[in-house]
Coordinates of C-alpha atoms and ligand atoms in Angstrom, one line a residue:
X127 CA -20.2 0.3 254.1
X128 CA -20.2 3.9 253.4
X129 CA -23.3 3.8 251.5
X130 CA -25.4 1.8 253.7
X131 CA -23.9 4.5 257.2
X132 CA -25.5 7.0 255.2
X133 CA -28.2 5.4 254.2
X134 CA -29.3 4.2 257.3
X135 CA -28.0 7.6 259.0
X136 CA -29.8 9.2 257.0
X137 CA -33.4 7.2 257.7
X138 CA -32.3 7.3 262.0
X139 CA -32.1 11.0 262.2
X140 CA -35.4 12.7 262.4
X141 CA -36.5 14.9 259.7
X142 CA -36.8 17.4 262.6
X143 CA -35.5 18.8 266.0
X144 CA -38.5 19.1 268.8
X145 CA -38.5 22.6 267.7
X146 CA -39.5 21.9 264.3
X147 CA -36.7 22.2 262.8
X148 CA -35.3 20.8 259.9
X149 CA -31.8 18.8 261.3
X150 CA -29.1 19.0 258.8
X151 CA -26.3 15.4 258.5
X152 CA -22.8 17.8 257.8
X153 CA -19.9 14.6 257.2
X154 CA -17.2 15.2 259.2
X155 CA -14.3 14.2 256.3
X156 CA -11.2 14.9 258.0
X157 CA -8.4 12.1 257.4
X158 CA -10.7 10.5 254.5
X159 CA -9.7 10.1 251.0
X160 CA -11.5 12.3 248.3
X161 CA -13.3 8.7 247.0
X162 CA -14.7 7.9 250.5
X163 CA -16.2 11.5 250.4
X164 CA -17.4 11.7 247.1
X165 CA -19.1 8.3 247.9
X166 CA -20.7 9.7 250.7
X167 CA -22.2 12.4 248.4
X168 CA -23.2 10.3 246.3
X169 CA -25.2 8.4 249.0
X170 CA -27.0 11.2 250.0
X171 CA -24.5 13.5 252.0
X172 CA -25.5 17.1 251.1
X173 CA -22.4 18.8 253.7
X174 CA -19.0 18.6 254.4
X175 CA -17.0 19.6 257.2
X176 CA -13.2 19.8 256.9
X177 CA -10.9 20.7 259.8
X178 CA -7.7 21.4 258.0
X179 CA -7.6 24.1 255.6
X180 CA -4.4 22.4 254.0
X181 CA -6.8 19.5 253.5
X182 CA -9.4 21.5 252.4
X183 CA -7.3 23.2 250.0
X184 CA -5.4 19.8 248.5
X185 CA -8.9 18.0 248.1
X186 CA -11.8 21.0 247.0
X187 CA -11.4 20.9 243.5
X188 CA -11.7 16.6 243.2
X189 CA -14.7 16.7 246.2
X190 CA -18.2 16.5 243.8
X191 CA -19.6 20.1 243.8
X192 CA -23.0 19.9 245.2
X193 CA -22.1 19.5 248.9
X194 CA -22.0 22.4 251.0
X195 CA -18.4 23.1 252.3
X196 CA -18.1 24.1 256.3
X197 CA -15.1 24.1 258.0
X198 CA -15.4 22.9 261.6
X199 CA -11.3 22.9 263.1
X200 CA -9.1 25.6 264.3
X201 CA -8.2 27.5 261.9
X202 CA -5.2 29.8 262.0
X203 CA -5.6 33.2 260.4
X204 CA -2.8 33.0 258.1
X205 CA -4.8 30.0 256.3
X206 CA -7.8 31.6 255.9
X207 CA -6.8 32.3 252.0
X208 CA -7.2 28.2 251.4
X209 CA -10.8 29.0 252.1
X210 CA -11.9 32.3 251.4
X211 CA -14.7 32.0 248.7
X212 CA -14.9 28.4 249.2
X213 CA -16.6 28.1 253.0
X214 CA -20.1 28.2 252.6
X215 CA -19.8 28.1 256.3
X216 CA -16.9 28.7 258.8
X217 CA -18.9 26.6 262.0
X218 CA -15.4 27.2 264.3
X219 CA -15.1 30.7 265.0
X220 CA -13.6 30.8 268.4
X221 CA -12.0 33.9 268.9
X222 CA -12.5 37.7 268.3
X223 CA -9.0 37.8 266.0
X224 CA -10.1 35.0 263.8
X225 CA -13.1 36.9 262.9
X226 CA -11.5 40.0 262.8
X227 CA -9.3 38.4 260.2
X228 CA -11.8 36.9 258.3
X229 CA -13.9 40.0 258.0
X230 CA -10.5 41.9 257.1
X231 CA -10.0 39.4 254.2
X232 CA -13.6 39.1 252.8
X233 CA -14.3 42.7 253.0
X234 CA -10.9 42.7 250.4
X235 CA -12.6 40.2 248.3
X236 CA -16.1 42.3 248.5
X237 CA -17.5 38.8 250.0
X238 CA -19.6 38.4 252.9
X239 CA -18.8 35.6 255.2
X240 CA -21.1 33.2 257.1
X241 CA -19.9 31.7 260.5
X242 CA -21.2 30.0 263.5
X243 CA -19.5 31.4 267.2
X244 CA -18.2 28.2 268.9
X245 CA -19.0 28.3 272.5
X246 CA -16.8 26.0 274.4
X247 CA -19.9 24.6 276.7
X248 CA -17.7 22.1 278.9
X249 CA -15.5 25.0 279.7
X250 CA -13.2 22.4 278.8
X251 CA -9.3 23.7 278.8
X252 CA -8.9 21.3 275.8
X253 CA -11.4 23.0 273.5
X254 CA -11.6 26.7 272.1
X255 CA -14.2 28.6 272.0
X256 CA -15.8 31.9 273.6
X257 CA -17.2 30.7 276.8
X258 CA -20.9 30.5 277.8
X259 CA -20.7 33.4 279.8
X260 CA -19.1 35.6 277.5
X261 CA -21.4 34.5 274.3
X262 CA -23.3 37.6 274.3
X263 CA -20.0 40.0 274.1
X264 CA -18.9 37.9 271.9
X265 CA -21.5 37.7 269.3
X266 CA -22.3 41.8 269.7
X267 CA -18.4 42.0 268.7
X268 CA -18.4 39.9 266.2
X269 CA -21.8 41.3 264.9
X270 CA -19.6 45.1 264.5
X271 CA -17.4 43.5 261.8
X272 CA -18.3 44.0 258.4
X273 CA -18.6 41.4 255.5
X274 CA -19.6 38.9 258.3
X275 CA -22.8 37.3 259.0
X276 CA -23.3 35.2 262.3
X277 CA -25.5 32.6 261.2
X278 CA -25.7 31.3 264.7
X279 CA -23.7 28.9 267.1
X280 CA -21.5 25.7 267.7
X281 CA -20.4 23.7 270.5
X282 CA -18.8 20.6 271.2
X283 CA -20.0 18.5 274.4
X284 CA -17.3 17.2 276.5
X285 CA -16.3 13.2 276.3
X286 CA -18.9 11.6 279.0
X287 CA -21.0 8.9 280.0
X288 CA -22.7 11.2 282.6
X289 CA -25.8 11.8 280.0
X290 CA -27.8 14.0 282.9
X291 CA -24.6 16.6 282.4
X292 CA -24.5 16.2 278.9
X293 CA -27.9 16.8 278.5
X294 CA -27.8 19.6 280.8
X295 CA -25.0 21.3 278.9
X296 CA -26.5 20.4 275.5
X297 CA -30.1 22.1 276.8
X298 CA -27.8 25.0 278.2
X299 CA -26.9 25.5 275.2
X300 CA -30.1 26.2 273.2
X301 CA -31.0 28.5 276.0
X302 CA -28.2 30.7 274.9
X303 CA -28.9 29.7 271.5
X304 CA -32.7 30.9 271.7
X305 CA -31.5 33.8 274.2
X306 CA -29.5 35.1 271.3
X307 CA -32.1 35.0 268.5
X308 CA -34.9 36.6 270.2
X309 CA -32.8 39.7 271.3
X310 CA -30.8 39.9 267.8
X311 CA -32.6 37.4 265.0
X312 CA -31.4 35.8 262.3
X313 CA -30.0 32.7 263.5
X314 CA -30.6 29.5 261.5
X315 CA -28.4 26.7 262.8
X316 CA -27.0 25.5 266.2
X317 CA -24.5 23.0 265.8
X318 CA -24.3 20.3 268.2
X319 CA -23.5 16.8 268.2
X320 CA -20.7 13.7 266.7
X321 CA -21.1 10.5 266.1
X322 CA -21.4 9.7 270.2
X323 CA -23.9 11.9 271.1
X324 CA -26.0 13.3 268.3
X325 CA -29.5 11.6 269.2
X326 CA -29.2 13.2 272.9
X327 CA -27.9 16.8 271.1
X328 CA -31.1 16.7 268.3
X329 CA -33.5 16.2 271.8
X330 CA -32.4 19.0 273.5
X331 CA -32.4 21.3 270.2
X332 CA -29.8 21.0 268.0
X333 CA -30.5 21.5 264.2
X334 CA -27.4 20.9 262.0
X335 CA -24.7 17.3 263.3
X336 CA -20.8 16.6 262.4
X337 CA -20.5 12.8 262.0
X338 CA -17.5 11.5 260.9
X339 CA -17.0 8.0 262.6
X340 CA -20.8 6.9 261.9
X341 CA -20.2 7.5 258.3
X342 CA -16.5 5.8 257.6
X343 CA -15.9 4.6 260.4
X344 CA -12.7 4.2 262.9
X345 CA -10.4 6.9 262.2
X346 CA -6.8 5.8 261.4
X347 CA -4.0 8.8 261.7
X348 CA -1.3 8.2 259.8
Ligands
PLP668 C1 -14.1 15.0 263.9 C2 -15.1 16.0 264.3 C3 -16.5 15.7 264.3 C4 -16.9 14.2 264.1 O1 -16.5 13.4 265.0 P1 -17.0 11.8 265.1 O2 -16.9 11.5 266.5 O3 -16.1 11.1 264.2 O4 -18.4 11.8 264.6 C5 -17.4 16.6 264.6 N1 -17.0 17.9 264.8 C6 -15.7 18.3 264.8 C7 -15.4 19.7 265.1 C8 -14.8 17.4 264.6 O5 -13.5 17.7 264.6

């Protein structure tokens, strides 16, 4: 089952974003066993998200080394040392103290960090995130710290049918995306898009997808 969700995931999504560029499958793993991820690797995944460091820290060392490690959850600061050295990306940087903290702890390691700034585009009361109007601030702020790299942004749309507003905010989004990069450079990934709405979110510009249903299916909490 595993196998053939990647497989087919894997043929669905296209190559490339109408922007040209290349769109990047990152599995969403959080409540899955370290064999259903390992078999998603070995299917093809090349990235994996985690959104628990606790998780992240009990399961690295048996998760097959080639994938690229994100983590895409809140993350509290004082569980940033589960992950320091380990995060080839942190995609869920929400608030200035988080970075603050990370750049603290990777500047002590002599490491350089690479993050995404979440941008909560629903301006959703559930969700974190800097919000759309403050992106700017935020990223010149978080652009001060040292051993930090802003490698561009993330956003989660909200839960909808309504695919005019989702594909307003999802297109919203690239503008502050593109906004961004042309004033500042060096941005290579927006982040955009689960399981329900990835096709709409690669349309409008997204370049790098969390899927975590579409590739093992219903989540069961225990
Ligand atoms: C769980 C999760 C996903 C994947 O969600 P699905 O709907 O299962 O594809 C993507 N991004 C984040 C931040 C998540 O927590």
């Amino acid at each position: 089952m595993i196998e053939e969700n990647v497989k087919k995931l894997l043929d669905e999504i296209p190559e490339r974003n109408p922007f040209g560029e290349k769109v990047t499958l990152v599995a969403a793993i959080k409540t899955r066993t370290v064999e259903e991820i390992n078999r998603a690797i070995a299917a093809g995944i090349t990235d994996i998200g985690d959104n628990h460091a606790q998780e992240f820290r009990d399961k690295n060392d048996d998760i097959l080394p080639s994938a690229r490690r994100h983590f895409i959850g809140h993350l509290q600061t004082n569980k940033i040392k589960y992950l320091v050295g380990k995060t080839d990306l942190y995609q869920s940087v929400d608030r200035l103290e988080l970075a603050e903290a990370i750049s603290a702890r990777y500047a002590r390691e002599g490491l350089t960090a690479h993050v995404l700034l979440q941008i909560n585009i629903g301006d959703e009361q559930s969700k974190g995130g800097f919000s759309a109007d403050d992106a700017e601030s935020a990223y010149l702020a978080v652009k001060a710290l040292p051993s930090i790299e802003i490698d561009g942004l993330m956003a989660m749309l909200p839960e909808s049918d309504d695919t005019q507003l989702l594909r307003a905010l999802a297109t919203r989004m690239r503008g502050i995306y593109d906004g961004l990069n042309a004033r500042y450079g060096g941005f290579k990934h927006l982040s955009m898009g689960m399981s329900g709405d990835w096709k709409l979110c690669v349309e409008c510009g997204s370049n790098m997808i969390r899927l975590g249903t579409a590739i093992f299916g219903e989540r069961h909490y225990s």
